[in-house]
CSV table of C-alpha atoms and ligand atoms in Angstrom, one decimal:
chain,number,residue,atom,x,y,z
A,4,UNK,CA,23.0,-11.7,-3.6
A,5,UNK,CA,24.3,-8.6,-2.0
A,6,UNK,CA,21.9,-5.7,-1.5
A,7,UNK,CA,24.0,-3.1,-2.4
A,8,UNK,CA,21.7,0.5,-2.0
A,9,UNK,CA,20.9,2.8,0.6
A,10,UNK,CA,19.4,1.6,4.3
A,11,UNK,CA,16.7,2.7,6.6
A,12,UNK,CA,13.9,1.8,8.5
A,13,UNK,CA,10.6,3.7,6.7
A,14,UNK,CA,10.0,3.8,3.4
A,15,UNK,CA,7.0,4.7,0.9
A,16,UNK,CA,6.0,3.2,-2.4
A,17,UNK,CA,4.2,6.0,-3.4
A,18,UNK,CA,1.7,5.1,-5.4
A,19,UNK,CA,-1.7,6.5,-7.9
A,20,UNK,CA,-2.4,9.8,-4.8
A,21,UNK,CA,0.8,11.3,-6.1
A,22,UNK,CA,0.8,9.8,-9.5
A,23,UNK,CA,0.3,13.2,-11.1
A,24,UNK,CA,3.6,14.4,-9.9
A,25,UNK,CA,5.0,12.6,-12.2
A,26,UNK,CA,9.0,12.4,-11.7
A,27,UNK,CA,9.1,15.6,-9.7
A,28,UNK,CA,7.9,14.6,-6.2
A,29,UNK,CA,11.3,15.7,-4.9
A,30,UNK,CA,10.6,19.2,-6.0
A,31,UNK,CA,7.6,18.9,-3.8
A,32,UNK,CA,9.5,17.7,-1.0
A,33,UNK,CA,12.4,19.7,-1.7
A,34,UNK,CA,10.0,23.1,-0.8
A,35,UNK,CA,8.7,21.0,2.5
A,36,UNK,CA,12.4,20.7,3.7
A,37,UNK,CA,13.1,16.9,2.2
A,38,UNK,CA,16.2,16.3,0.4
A,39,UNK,CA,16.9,14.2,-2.2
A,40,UNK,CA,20.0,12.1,-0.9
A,41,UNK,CA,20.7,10.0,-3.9
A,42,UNK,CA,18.7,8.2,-6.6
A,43,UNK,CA,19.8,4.4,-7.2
A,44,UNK,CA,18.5,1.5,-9.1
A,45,UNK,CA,19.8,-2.1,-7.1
A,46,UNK,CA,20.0,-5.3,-8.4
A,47,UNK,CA,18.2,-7.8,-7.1
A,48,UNK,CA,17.8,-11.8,-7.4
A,49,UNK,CA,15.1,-11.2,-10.0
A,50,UNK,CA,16.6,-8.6,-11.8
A,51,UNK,CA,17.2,-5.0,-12.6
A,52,UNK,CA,14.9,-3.0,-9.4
A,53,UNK,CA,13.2,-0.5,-9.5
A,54,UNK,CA,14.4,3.4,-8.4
A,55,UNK,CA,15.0,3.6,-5.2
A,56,UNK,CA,15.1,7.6,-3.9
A,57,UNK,CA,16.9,8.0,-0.6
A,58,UNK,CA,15.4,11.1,1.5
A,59,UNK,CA,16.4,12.9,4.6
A,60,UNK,CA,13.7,15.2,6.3
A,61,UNK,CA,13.9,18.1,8.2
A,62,UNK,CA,14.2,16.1,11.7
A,63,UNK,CA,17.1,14.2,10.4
A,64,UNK,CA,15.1,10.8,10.1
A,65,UNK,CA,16.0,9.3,6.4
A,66,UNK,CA,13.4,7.2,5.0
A,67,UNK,CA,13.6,5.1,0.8
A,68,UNK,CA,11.0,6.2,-1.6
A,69,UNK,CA,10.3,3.5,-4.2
A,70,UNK,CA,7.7,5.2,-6.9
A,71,UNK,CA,4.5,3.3,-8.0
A,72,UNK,CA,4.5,0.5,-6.2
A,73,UNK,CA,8.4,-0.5,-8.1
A,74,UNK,CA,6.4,-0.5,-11.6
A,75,UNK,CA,8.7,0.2,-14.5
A,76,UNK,CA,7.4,1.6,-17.6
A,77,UNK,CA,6.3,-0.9,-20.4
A,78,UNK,CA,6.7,-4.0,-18.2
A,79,UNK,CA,4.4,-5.8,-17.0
A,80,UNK,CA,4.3,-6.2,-13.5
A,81,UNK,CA,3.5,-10.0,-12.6
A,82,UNK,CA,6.0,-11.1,-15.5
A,83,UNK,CA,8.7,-8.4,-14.3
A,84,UNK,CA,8.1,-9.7,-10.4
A,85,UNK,CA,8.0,-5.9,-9.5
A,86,UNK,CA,6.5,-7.0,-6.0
A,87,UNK,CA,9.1,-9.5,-5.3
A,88,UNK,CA,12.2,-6.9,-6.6
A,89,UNK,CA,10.3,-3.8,-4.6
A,90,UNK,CA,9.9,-6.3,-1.0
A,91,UNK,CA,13.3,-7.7,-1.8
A,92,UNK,CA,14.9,-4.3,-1.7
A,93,UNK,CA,13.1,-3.4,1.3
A,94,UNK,CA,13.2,-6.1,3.1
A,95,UNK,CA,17.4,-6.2,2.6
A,96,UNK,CA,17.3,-2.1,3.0
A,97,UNK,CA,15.8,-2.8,7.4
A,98,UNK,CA,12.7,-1.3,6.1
A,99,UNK,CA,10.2,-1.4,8.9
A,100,UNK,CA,7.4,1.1,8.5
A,101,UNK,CA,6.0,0.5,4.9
A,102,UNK,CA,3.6,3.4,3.5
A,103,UNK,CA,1.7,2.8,0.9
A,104,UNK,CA,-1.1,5.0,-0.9
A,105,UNK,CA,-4.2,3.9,-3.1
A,106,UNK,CA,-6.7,5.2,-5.1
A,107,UNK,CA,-9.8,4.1,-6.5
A,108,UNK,CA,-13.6,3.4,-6.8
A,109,UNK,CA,-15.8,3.1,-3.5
A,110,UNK,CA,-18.5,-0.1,-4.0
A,111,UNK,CA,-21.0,1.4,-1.0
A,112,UNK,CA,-24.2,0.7,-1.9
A,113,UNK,CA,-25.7,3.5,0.1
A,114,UNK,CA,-25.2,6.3,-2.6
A,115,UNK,CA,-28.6,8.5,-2.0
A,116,UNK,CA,-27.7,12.1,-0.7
A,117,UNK,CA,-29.2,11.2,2.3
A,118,UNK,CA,-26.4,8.8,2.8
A,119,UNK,CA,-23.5,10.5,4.7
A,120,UNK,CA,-21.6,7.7,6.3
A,121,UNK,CA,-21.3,6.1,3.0
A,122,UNK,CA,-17.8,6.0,1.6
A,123,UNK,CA,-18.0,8.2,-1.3
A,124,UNK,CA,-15.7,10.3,-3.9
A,125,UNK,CA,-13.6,12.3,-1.9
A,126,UNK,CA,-13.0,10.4,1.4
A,127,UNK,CA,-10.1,9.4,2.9
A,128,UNK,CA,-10.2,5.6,3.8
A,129,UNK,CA,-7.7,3.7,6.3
A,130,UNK,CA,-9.4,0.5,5.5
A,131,UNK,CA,-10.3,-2.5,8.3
A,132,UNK,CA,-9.3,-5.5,6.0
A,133,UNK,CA,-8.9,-6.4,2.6
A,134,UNK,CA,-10.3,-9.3,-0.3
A,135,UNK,CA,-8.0,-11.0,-2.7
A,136,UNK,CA,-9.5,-12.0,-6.0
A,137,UNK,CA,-6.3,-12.0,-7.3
A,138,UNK,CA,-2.7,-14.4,-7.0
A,139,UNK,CA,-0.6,-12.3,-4.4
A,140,UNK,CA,2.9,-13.1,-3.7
A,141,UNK,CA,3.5,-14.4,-0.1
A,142,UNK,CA,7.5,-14.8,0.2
A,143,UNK,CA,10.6,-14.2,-1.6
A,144,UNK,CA,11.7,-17.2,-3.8
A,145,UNK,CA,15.4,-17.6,-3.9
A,146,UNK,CA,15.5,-16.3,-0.2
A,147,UNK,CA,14.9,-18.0,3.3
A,148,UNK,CA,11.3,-16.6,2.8
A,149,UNK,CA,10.1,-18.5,-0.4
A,150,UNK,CA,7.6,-20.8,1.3
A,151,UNK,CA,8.0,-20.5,5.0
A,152,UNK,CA,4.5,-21.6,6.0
A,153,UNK,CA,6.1,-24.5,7.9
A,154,UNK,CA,8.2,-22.1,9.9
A,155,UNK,CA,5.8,-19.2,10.1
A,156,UNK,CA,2.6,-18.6,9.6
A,157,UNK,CA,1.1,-14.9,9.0
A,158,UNK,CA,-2.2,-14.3,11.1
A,159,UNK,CA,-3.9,-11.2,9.1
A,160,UNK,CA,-6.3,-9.7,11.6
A,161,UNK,CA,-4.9,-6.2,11.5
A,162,UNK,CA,-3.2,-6.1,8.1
A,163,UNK,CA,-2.8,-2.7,7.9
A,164,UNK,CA,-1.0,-1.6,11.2
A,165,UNK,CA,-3.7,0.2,13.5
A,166,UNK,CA,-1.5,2.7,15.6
A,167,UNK,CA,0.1,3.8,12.2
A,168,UNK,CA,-3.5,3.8,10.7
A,169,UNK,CA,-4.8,6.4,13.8
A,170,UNK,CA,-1.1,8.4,12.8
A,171,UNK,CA,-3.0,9.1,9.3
A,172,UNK,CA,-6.1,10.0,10.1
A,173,UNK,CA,-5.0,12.8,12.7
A,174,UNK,CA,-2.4,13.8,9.6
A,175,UNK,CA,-5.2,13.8,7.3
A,176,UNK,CA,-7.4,15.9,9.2
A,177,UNK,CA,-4.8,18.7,9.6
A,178,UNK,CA,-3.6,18.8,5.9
A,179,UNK,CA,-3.2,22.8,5.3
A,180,UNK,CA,-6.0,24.1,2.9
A,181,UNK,CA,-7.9,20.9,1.9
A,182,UNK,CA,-10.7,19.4,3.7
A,183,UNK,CA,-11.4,15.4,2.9
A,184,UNK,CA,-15.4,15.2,2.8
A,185,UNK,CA,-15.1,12.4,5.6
A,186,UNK,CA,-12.5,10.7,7.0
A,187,UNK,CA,-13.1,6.6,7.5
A,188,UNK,CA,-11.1,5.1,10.0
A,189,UNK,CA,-10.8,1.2,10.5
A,190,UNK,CA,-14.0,1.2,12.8
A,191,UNK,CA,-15.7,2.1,9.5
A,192,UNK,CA,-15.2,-2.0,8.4
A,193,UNK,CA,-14.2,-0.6,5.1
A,194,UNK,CA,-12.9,-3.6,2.7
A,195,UNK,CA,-10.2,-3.3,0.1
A,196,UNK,CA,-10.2,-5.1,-2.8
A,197,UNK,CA,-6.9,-5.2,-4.1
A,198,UNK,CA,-6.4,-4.6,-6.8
A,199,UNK,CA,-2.7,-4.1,-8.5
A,200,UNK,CA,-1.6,-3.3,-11.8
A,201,UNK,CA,-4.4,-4.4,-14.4
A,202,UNK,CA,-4.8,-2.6,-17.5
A,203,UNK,CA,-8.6,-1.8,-16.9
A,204,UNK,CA,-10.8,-0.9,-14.3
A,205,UNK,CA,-13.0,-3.4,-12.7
A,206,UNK,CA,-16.3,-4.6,-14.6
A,207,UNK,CA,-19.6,-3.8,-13.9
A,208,UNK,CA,-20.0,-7.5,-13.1
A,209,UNK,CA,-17.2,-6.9,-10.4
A,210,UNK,CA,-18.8,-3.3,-9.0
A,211,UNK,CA,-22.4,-4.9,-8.4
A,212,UNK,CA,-21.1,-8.4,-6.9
A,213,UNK,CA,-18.5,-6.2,-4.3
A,214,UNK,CA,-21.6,-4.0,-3.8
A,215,UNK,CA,-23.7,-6.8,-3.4
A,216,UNK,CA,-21.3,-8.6,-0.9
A,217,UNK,CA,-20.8,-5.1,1.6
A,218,UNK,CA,-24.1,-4.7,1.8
A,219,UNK,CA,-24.0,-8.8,3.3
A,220,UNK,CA,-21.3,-8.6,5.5
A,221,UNK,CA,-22.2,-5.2,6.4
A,222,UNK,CA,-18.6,-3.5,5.5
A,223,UNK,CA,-18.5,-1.4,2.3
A,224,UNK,CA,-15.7,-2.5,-0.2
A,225,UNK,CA,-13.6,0.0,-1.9
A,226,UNK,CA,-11.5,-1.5,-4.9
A,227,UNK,CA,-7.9,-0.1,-4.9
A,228,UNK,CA,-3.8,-0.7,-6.0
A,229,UNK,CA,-1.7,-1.8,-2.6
A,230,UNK,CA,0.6,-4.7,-2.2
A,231,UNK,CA,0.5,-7.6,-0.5
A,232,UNK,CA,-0.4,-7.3,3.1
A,233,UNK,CA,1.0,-10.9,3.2
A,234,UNK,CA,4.1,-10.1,1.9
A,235,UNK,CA,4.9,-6.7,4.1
A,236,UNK,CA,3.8,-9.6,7.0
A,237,UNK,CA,6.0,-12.0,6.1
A,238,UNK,CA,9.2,-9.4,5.7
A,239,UNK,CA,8.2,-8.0,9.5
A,240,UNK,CA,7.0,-4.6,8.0
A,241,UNK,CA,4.1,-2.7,9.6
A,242,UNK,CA,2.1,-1.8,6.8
A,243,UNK,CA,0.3,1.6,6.8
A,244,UNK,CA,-2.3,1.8,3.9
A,245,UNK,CA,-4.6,5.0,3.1
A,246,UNK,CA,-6.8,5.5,0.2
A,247,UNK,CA,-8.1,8.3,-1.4
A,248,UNK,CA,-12.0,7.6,-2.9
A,249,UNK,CA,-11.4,8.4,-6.5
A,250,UNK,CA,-14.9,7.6,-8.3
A,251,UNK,CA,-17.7,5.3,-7.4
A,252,UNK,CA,-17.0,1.7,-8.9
A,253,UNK,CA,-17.2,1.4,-12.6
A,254,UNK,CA,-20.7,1.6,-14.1
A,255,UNK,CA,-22.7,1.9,-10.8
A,256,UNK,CA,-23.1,5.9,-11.4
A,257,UNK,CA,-23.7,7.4,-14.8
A,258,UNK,CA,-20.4,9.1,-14.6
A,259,UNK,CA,-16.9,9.1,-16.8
A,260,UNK,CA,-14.1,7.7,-14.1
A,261,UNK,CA,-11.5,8.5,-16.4
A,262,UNK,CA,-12.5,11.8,-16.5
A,263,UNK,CA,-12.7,12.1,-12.6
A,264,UNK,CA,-9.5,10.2,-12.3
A,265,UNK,CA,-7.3,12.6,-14.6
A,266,UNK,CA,-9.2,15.7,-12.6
A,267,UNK,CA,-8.6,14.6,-9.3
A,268,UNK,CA,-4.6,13.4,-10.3
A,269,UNK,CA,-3.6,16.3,-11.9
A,270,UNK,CA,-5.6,19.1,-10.2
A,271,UNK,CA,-7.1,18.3,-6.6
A,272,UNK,CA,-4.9,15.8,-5.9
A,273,UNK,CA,-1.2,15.2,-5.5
A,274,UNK,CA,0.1,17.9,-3.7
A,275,UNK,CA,-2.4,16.8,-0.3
A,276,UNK,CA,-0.8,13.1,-0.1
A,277,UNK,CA,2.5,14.0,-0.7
A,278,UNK,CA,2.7,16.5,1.7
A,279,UNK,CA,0.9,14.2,3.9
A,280,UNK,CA,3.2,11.3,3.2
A,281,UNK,CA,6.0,13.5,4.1
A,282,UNK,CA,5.2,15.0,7.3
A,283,UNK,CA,3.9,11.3,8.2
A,284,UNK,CA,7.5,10.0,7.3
A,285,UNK,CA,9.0,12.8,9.1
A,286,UNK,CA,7.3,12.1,12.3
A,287,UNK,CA,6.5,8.6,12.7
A,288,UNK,CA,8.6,5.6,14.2
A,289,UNK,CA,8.0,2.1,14.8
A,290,UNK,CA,4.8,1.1,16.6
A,291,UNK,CA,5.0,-0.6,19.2
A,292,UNK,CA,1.3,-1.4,20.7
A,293,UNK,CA,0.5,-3.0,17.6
A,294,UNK,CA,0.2,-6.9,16.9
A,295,UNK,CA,1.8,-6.7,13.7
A,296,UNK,CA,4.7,-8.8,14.5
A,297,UNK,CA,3.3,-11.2,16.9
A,298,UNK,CA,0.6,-12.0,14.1
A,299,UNK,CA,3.7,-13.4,11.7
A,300,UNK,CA,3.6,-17.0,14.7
A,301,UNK,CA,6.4,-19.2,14.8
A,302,UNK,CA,5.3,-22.6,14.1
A,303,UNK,CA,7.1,-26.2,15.7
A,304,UNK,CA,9.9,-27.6,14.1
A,305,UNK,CA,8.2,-30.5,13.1
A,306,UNK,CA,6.0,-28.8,10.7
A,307,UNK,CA,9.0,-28.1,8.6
A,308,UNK,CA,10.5,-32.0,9.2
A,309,UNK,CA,6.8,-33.0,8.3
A,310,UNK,CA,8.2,-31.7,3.8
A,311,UNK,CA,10.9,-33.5,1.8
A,312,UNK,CA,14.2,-32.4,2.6
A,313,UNK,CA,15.6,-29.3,0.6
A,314,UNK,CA,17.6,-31.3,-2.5
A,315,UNK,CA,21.3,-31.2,-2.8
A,316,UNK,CA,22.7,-28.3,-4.5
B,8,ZN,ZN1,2.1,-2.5,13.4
């Protein structure tokens, strides 16, 4: 199938930070100096795609902005394949920079006052790995990226790409008039747990064994929406992922997180990571000290000659 909307090589999903926009995030970026190219909504192999906003910043750099991860209201995400539309599009759009932003509850189980390197309510995260308690997809069915795992094999040490993770934290600590409590870069060991698209929060069950686990391995886990790392791999995209500490995991502190949640959307939240998000986009180009590409290893032909042979069409 042709890929028939607009090309370039960064793009942002968006995401819960500026989910309390709403549709206007373009009359945020419109007072930053961002215009709104063109709205379009592609096909793709698995049907109808998401919107897909086409922006052009004050240097002149263009970049796609696909909103909420490529969720479209009332359907369900893993029955709609929105992460196989969203990476097809940018995947066929030369997207090579992928920004995506997350929100969510912090597992650390050091929560006394006393505690100040914990990750707590407030922070900003650029996390050091990620769990997956969840099916994730890992190519493009229909494409020369379905199953590739005889040709290519994704390594994920570094899954979120460092040199564009140190790019966020320096943003991050110069947003104009906010202050993050504490700003956790990948040294911190922080985990996410990904987490995408369920209709509840996690269960206490889930909170205590993540806390549980940190506190073993010695790297606190945050729970949080992003896609999968293995995917952005697999499509050669360097994946920049930053979360914003929402609430502490659900029923580990005697407090309301939807309550928090709607607070910090509406109110404290979304103007700091959209403007963040756009003077990142504005600024940043493809790394080039980073392993991210050298990670996705070529693998010998015989692995490949090793399956059945594809059937006659
Ligand atoms: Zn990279």
């Amino acid at each position: 199938m042709e890929y028939a909307g607009p090309r370039a090589a960064l793009a942002t999903l968006g995401g819960s930070p500026t989910w309390g926009l709403g549709d206007r995030f373009h009359e945020l970026a419109a007072t930053r100096g961002h215009t709104r190219l063109a709205v379009h909504r592609p096909e793709t192999p698995y049907g109808l795609g998401p919107e897909v906003e086409h922006y052009r910043g004050p240097s002149g750099r263009e970049f796609l902005r696909i909103p909420t991860y490529g969720q479209v209201v009332d359907e369900d995400p893993v029955l709609h394949a929105s992460e196989w539309k969203t990476f097809w599009i940018l995947w066929k759009a030369g997207v090579r920079v992928l920004l995506v932003g997350g929100t969510s509850g912090s597992c650390d189980w050091r929560r006394t006052a006393a505690d100040e390197a914990a990750v707590r309510p407030g922070d900003f995260v650029l996390p050091r790995s990620y769990l997956t308690r969840d099916t994730m997809p890992t190519g493009l069915p229909g494409t020369e990226l379905e199953f590739c795992l005889p040709r290519q094999v994704a390594i994920m040490d570094d899954p979120f790409c460092p040199p564009l993770a140190d790019a966020l934290r320096s943003r991050a600590g110069r947003v104009a008039d906010f202050r993050f409590r504490r700003i956790h870069g990948p040294e911190a060991g922080v985990v996410l747990n990904r987490w995408l698209a369920g209709n509840g929060f996690e269960s206490l069950a889930t909170c205590r064994m993540l806390e549980a686990s940190g506190r073993q391995i010695g790297m606190p886990v945050i729970t949080g929406d992003c896609v999968s790392p293995v995917l952005a791999r697999v499509c050669g995209m360097h994946l920049a992922y930053y979360h914003v500490v929402a609430n502490w995991g659900t029923g580990l502190e005697p407090e309301d997180p939807t309550i928090v949640l709607n607070k910090l959307y509406m109110e404290t939240l979304p103007a700091v990571p959209a403007s963040l998000e756009l003077g990142f986009l504005d600024e940043v180009s493809e790394p080039t000290t980073c392993r991210c590409r050298e990670l996705l290893r070529a693998r010998p032909p015989e692995y490949a000659r090793a399956l059945s042979p594809r059937a006659a069409k």
